[in-house]
GROMACS .gro file of N, CA, C and O in nm:
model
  508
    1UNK      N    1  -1.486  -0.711   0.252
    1UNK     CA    2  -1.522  -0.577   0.289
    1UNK      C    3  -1.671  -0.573   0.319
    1UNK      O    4  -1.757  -0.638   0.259
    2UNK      N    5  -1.688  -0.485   0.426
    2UNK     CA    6  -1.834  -0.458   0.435
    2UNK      C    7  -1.885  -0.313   0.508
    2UNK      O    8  -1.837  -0.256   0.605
    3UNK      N    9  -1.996  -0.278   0.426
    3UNK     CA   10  -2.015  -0.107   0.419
    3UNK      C   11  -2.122  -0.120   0.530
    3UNK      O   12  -2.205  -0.209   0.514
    4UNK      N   13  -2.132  -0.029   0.659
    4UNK     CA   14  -2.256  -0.019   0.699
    4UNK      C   15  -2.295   0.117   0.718
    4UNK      O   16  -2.202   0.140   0.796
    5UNK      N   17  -2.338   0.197   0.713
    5UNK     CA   18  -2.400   0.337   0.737
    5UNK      C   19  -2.457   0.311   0.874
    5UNK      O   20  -2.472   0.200   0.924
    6UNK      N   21  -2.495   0.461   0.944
    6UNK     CA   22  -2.520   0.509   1.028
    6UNK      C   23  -2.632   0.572   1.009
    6UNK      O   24  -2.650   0.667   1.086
    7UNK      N   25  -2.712   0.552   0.934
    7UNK     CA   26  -2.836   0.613   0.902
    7UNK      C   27  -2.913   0.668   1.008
    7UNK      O   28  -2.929   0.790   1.017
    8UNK      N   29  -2.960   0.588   1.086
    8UNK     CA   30  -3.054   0.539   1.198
    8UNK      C   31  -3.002   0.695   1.317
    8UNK      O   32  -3.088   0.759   1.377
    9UNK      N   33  -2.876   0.722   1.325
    9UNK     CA   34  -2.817   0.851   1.407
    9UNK      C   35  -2.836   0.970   1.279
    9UNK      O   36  -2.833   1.092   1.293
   10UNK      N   37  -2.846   0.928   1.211
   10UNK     CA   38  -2.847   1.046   1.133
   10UNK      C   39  -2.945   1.096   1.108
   10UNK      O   40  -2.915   1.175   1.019
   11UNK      N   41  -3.073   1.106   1.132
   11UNK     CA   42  -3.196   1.132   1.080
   11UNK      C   43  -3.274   1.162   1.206
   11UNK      O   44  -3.371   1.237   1.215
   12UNK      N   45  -3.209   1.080   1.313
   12UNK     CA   46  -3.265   1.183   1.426
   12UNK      C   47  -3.242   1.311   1.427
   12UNK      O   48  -3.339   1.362   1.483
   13UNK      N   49  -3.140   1.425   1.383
   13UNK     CA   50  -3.076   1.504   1.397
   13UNK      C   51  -3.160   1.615   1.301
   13UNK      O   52  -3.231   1.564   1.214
   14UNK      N   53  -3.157   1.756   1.308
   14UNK     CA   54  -3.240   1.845   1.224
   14UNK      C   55  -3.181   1.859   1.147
   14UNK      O   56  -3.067   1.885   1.184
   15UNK      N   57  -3.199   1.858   0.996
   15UNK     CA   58  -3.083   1.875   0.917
   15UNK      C   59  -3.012   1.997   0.840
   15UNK      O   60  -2.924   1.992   0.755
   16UNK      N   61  -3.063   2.084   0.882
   16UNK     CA   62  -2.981   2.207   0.839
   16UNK      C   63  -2.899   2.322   0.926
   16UNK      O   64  -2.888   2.444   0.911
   17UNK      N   65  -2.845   2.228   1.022
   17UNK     CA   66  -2.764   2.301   1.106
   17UNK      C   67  -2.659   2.238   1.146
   17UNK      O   68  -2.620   2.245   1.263
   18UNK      N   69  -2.611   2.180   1.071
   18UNK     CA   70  -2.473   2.062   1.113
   18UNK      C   71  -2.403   2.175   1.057
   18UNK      O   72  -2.445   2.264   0.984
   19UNK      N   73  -2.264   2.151   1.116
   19UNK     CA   74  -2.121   2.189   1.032
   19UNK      C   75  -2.011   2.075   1.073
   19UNK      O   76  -2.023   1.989   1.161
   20UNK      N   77  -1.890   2.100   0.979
   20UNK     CA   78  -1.794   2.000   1.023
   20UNK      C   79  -1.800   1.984   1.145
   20UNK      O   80  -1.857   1.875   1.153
   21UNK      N   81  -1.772   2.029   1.285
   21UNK     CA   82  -1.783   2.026   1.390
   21UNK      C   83  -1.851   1.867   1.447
   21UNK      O   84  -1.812   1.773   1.515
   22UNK      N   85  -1.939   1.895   1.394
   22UNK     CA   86  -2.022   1.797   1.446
   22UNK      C   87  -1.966   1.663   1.393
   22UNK      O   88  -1.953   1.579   1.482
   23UNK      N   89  -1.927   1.620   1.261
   23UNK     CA   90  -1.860   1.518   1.184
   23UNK      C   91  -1.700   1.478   1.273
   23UNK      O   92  -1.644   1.372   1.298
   24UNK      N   93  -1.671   1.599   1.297
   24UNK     CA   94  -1.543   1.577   1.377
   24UNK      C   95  -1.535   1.529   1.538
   24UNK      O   96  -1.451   1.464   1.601
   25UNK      N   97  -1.634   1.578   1.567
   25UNK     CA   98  -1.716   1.515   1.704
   25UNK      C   99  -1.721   1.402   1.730
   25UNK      O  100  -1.691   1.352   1.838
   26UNK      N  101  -1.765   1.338   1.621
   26UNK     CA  102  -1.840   1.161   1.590
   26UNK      C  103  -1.682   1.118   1.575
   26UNK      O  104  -1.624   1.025   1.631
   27UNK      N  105  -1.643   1.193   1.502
   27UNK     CA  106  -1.509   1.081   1.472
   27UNK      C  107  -1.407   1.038   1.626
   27UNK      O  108  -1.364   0.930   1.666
   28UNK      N  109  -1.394   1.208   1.693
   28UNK     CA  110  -1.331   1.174   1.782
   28UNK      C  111  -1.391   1.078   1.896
   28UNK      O  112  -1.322   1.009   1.971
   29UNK      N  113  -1.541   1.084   1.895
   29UNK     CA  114  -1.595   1.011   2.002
   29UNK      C  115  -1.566   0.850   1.949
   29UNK      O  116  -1.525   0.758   2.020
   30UNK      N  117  -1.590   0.846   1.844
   30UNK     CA  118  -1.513   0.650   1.757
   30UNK      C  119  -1.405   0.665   1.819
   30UNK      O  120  -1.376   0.600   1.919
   31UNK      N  121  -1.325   0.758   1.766
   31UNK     CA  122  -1.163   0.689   1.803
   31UNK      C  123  -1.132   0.699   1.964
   31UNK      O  124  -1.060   0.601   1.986
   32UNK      N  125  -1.143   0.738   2.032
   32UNK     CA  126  -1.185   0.765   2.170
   32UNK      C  127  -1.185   0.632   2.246
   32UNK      O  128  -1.102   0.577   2.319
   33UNK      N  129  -1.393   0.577   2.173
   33UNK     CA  130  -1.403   0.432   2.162
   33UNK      C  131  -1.312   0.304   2.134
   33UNK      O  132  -1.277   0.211   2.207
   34UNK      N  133  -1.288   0.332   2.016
   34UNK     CA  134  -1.129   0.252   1.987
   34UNK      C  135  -1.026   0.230   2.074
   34UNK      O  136  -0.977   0.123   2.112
   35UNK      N  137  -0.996   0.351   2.102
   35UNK     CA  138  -0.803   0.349   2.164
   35UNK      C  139  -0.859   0.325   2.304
   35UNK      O  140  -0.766   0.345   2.383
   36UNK      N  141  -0.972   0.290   2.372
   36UNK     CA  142  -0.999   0.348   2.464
   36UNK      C  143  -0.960   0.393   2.584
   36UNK      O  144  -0.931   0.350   2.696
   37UNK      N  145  -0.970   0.513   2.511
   37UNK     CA  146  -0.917   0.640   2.563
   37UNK      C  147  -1.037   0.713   2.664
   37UNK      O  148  -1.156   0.681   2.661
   38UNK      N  149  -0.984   0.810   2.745
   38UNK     CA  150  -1.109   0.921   2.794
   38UNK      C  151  -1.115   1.032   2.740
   38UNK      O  152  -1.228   1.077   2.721
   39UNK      N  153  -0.969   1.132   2.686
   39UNK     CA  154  -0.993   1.195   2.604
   39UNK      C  155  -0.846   1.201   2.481
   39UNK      O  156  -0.737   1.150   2.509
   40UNK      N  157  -0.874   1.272   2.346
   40UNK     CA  158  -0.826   1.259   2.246
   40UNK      C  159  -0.712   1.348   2.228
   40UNK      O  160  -0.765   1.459   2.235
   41UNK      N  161  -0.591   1.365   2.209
   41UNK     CA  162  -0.496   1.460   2.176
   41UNK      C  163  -0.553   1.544   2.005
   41UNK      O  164  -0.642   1.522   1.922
   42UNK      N  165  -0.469   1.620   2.019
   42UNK     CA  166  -0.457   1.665   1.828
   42UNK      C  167  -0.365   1.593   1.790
   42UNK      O  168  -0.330   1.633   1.679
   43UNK      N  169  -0.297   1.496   1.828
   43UNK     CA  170  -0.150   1.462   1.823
   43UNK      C  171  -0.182   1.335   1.774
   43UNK      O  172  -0.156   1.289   1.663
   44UNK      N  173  -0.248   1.274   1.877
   44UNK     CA  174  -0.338   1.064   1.881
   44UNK      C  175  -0.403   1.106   1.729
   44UNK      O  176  -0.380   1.036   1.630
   45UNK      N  177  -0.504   1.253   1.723
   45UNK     CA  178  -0.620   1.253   1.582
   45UNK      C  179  -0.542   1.239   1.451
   45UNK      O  180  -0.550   1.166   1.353
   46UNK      N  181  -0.461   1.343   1.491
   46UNK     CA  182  -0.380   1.342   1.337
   46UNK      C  183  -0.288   1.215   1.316
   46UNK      O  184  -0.229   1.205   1.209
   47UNK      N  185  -0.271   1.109   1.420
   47UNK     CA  186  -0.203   0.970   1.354
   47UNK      C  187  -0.354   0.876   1.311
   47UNK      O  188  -0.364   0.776   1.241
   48UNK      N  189  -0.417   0.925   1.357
   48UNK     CA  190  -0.563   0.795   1.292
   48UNK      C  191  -0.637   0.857   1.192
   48UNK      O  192  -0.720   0.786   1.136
   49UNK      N  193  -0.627   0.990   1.151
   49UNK     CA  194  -0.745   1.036   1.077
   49UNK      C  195  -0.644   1.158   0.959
   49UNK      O  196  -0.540   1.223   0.959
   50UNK      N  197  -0.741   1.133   0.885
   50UNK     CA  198  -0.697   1.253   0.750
   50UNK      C  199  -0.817   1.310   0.723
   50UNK      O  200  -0.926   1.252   0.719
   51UNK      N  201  -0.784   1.474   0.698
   51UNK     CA  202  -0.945   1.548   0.709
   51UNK      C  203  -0.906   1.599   0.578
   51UNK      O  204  -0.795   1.651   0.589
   52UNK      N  205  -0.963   1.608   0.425
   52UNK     CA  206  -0.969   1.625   0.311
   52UNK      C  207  -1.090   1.712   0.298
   52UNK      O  208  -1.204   1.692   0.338
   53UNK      N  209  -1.029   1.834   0.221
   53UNK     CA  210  -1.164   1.916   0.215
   53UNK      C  211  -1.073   2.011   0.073
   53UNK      O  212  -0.962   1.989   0.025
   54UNK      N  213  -1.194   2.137   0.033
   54UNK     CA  214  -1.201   2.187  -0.076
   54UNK      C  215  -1.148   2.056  -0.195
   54UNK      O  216  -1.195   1.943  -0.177
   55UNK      N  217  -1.080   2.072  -0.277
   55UNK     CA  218  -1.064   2.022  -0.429
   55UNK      C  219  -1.040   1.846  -0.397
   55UNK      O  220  -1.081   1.753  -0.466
   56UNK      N  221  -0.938   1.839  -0.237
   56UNK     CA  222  -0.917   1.736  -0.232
   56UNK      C  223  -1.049   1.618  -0.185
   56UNK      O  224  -1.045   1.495  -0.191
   57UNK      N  225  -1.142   1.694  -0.146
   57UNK     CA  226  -1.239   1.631  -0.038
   57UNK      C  227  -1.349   1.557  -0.154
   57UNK      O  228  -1.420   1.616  -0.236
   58UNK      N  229  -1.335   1.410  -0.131
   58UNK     CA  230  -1.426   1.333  -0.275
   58UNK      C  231  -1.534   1.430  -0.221
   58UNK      O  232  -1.529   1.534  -0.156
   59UNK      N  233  -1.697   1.307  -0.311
   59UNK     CA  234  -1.815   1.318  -0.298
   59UNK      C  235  -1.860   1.431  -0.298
   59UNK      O  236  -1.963   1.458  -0.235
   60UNK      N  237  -1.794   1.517  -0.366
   60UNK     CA  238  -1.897   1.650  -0.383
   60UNK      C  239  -1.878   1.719  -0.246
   60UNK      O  240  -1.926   1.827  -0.214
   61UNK      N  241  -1.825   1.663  -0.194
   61UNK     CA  242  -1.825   1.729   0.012
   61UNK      C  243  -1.725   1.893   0.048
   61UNK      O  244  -1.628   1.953   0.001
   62UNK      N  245  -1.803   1.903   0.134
   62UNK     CA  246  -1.699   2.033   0.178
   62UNK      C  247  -1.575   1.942   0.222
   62UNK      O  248  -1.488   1.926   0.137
   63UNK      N  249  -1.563   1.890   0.328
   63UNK     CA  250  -1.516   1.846   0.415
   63UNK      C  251  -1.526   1.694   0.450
   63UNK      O  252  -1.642   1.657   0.470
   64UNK      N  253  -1.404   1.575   0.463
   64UNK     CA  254  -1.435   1.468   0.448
   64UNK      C  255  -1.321   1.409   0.564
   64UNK      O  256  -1.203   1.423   0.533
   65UNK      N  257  -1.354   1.340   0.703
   65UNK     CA  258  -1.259   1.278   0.770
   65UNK      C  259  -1.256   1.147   0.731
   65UNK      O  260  -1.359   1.115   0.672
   66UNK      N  261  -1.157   1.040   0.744
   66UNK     CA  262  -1.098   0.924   0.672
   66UNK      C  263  -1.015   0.869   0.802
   66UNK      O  264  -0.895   0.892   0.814
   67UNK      N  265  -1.100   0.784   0.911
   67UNK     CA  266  -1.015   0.762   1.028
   67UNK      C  267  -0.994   0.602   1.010
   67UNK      O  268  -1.075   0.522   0.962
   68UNK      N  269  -0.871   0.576   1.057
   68UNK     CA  270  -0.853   0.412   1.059
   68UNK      C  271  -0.869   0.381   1.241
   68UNK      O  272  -0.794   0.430   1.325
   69UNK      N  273  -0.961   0.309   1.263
   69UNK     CA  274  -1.017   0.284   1.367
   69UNK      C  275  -0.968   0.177   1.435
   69UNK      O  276  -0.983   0.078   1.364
   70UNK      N  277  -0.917   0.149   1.535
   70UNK     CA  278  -0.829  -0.003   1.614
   70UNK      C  279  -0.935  -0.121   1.625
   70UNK      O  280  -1.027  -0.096   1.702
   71UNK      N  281  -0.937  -0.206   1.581
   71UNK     CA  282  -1.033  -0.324   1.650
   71UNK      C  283  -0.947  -0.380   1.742
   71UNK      O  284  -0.824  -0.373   1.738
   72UNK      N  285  -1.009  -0.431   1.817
   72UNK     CA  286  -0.942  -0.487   1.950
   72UNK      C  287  -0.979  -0.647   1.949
   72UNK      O  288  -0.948  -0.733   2.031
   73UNK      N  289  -1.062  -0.661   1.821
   73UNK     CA  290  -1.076  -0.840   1.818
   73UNK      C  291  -1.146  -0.771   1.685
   73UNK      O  292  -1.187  -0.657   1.663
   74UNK      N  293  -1.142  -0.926   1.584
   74UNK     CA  294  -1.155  -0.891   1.500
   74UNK      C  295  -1.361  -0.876   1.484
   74UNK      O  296  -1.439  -0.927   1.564
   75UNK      N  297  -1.403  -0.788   1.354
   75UNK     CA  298  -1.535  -0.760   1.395
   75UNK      C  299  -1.613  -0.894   1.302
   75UNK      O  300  -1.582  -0.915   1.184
   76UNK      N  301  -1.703  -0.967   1.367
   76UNK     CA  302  -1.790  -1.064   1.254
   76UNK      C  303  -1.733  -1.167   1.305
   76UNK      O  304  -1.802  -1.268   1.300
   77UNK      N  305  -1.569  -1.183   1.380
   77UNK     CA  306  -1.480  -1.290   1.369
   77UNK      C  307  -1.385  -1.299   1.231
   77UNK      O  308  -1.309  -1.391   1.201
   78UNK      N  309  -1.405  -1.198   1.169
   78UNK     CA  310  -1.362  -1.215   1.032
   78UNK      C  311  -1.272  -1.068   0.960
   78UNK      O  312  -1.159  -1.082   0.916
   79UNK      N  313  -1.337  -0.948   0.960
   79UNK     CA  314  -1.288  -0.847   0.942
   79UNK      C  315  -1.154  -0.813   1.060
   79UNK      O  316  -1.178  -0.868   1.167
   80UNK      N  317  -1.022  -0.735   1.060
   80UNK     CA  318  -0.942  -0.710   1.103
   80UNK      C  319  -0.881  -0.577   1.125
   80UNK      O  320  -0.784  -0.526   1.180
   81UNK      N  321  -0.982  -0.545   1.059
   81UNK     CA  322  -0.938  -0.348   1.015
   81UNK      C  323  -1.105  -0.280   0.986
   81UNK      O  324  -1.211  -0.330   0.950
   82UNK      N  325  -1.050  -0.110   1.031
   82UNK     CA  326  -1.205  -0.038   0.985
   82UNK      C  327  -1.145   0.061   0.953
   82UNK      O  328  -1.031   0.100   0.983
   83UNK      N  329  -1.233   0.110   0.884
   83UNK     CA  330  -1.189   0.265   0.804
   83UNK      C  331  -1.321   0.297   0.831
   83UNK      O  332  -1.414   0.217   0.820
   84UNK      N  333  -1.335   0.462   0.881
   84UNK     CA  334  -1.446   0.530   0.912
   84UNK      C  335  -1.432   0.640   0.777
   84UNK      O  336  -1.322   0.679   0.737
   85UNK      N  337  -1.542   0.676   0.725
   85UNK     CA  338  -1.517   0.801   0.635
   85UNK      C  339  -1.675   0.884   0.688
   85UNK      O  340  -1.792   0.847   0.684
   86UNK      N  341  -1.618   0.989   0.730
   86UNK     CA  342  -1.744   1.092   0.770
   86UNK      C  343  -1.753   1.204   0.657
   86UNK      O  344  -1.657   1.265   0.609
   87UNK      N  345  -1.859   1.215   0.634
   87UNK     CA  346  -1.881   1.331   0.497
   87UNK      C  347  -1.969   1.459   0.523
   87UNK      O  348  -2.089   1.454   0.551
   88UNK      N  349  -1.894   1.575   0.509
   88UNK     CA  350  -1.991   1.704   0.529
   88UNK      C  351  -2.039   1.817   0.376
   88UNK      O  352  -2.021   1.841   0.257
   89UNK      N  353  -2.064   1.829   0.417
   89UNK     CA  354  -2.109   1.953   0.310
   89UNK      C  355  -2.262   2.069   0.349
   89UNK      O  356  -2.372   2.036   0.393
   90UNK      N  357  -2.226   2.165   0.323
   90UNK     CA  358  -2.313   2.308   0.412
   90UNK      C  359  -2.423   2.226   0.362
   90UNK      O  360  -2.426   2.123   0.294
   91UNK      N  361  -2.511   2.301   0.415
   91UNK     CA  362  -2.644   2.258   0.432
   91UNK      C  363  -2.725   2.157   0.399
   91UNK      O  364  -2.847   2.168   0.384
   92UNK      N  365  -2.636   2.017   0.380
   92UNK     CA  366  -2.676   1.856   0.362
   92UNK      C  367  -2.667   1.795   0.458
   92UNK      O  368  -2.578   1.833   0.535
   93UNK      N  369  -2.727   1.710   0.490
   93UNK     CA  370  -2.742   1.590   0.611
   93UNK      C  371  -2.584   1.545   0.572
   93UNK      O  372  -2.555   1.543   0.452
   94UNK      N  373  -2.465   1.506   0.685
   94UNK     CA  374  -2.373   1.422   0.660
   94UNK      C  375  -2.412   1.264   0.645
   94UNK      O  376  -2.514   1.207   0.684
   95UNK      N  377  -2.301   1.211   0.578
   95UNK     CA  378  -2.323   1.092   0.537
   95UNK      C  379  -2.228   1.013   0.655
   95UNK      O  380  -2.161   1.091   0.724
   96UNK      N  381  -2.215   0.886   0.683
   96UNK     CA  382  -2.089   0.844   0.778
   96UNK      C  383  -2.125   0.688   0.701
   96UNK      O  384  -2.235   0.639   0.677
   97UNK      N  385  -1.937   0.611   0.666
   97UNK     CA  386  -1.961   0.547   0.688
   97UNK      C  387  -1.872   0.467   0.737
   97UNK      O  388  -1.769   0.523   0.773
   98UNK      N  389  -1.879   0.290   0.758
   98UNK     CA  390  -1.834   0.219   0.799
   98UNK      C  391  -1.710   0.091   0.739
   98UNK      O  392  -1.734  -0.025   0.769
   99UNK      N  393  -1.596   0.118   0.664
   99UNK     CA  394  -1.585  -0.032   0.592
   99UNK      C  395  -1.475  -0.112   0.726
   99UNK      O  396  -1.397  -0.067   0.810
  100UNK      N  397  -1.514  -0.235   0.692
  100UNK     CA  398  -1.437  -0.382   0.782
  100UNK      C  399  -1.355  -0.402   0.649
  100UNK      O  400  -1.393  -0.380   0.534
  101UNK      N  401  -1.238  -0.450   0.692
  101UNK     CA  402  -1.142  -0.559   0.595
  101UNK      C  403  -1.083  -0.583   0.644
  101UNK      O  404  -1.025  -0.534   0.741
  102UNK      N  405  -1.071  -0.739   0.549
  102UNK     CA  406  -1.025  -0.842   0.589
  102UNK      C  407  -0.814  -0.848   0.579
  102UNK      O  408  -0.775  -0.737   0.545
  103UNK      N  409  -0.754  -0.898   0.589
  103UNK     CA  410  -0.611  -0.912   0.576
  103UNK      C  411  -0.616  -0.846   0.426
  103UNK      O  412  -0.595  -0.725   0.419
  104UNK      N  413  -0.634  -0.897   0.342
  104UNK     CA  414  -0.665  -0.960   0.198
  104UNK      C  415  -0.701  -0.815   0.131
  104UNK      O  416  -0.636  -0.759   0.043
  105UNK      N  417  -0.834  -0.764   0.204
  105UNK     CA  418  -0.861  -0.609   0.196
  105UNK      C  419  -0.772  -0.521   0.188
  105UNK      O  420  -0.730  -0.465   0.087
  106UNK      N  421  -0.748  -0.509   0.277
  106UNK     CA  422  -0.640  -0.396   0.343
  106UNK      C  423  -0.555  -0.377   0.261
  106UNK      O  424  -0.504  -0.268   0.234
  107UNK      N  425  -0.533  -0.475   0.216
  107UNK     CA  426  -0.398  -0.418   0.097
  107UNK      C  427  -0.436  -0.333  -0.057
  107UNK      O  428  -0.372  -0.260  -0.133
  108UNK      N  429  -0.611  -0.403  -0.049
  108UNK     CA  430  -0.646  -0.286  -0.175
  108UNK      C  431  -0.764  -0.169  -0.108
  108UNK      O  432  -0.862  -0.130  -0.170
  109UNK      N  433  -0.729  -0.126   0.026
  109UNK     CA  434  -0.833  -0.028   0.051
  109UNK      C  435  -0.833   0.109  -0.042
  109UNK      O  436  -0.925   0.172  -0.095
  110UNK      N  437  -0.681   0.131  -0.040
  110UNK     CA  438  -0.687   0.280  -0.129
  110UNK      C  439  -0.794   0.241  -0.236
  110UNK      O  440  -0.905   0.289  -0.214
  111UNK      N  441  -0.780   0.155  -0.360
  111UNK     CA  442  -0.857   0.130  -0.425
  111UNK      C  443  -0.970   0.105  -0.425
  111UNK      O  444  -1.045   0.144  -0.514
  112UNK      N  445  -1.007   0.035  -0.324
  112UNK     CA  446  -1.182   0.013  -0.309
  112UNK      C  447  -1.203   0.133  -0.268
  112UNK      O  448  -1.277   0.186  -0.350
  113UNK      N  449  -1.165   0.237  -0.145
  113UNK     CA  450  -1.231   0.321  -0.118
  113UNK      C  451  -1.230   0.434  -0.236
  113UNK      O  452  -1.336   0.497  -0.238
  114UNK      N  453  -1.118   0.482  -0.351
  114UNK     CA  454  -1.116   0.536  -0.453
  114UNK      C  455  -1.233   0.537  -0.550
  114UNK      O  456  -1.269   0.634  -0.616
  115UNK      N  457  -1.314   0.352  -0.547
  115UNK     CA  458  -1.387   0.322  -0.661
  115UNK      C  459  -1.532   0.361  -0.559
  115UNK      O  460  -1.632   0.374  -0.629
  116UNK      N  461  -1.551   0.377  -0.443
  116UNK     CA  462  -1.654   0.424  -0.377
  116UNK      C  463  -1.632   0.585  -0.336
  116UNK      O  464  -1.724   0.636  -0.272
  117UNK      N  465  -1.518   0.668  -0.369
  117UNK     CA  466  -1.571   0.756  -0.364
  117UNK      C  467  -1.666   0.785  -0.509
  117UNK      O  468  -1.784   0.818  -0.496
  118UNK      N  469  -1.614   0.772  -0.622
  118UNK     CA  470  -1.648   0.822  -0.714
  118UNK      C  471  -1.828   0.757  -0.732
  118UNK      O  472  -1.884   0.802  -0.832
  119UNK      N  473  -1.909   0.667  -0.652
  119UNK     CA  474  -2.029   0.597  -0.679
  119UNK      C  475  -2.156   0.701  -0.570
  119UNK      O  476  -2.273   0.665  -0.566
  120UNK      N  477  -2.109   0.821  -0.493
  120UNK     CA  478  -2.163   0.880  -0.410
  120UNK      C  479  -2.122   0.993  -0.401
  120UNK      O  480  -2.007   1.034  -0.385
  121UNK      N  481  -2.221   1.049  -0.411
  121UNK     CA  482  -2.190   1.231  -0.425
  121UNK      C  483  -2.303   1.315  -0.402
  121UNK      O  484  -2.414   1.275  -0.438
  122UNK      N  485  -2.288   1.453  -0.332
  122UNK     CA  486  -2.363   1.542  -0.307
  122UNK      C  487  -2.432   1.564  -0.431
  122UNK      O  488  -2.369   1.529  -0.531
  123UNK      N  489  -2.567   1.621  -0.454
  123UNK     CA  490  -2.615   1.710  -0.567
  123UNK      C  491  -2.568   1.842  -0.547
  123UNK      O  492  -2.559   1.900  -0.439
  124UNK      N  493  -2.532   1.897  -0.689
  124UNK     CA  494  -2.555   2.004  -0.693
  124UNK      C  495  -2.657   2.084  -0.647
  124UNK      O  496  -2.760   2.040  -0.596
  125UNK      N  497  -2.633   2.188  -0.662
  125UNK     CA  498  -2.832   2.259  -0.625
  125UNK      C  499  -2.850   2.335  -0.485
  125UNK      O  500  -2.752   2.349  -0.411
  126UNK      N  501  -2.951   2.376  -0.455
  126UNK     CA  502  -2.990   2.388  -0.355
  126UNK      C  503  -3.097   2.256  -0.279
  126UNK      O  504  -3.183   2.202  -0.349
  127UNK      N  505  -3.078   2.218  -0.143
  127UNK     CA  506  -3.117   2.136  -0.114
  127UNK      C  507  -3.293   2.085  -0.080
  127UNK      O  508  -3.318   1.970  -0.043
   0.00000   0.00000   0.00000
């Protein structure tokens, strides 16, 4: 497995005016990328992606998409699969990230991604 963030897009951006919208944006423009496609059904989104929000949505988040992304060769030469997880919450910078796995992976993603939601989380508070 391997985690990469999107930092570098994220910080260009002003940060107190995102809403889901924008998280859902990114995702469809990935999967888009992926299938490549020109544009996305609601039909194609809802077979690649799960959008988790209020009680269900980890990390402290309002709102959390969870897309399984197509590789079309594997990434590194080595990874075979990606899972995208985009993270919102009102008036916080979103988080996005990236995991690769391998054959081997894949079979414990629920679990790895379970033991990484619980290692990252919004603060309470005002921001």
């Amino acid at each position: 497995m391997k985690i990469e963030t999107m930092s570098s897009q994220l910080f260009k951006r002003s940060p107190w005016i995102e809403n889901p919208t924008w998280d859902r944006d990114q995702v469809t423009r990935e999967l888009k990328d992926a299938l490549r496609l020109h544009s996305l059904s609601d039909s194609v989104f809802s077979q690649h992606v799960v959008t988790l929000s209020g009680v269900d949505a980890p990390f402290n988040a309002d709102t959390v998409f969870l897309a399984r992304l197509p590789l079309h060769q594997p990434y590194q030469n080595k990874y075979d699969y990606a899972t995208g997880v985009y993270v919102w919450k009102e008036a916080r910078r979103s988080m996005v990230f990236h995991f690769f796995f391998t054959e081997e992976g894949k079979k414990c993603e629920e679990k790895i991604l379970s033991k990484f939601y619980k290692t990252v989380c919004y603060l309470t508070g005002h921001p």
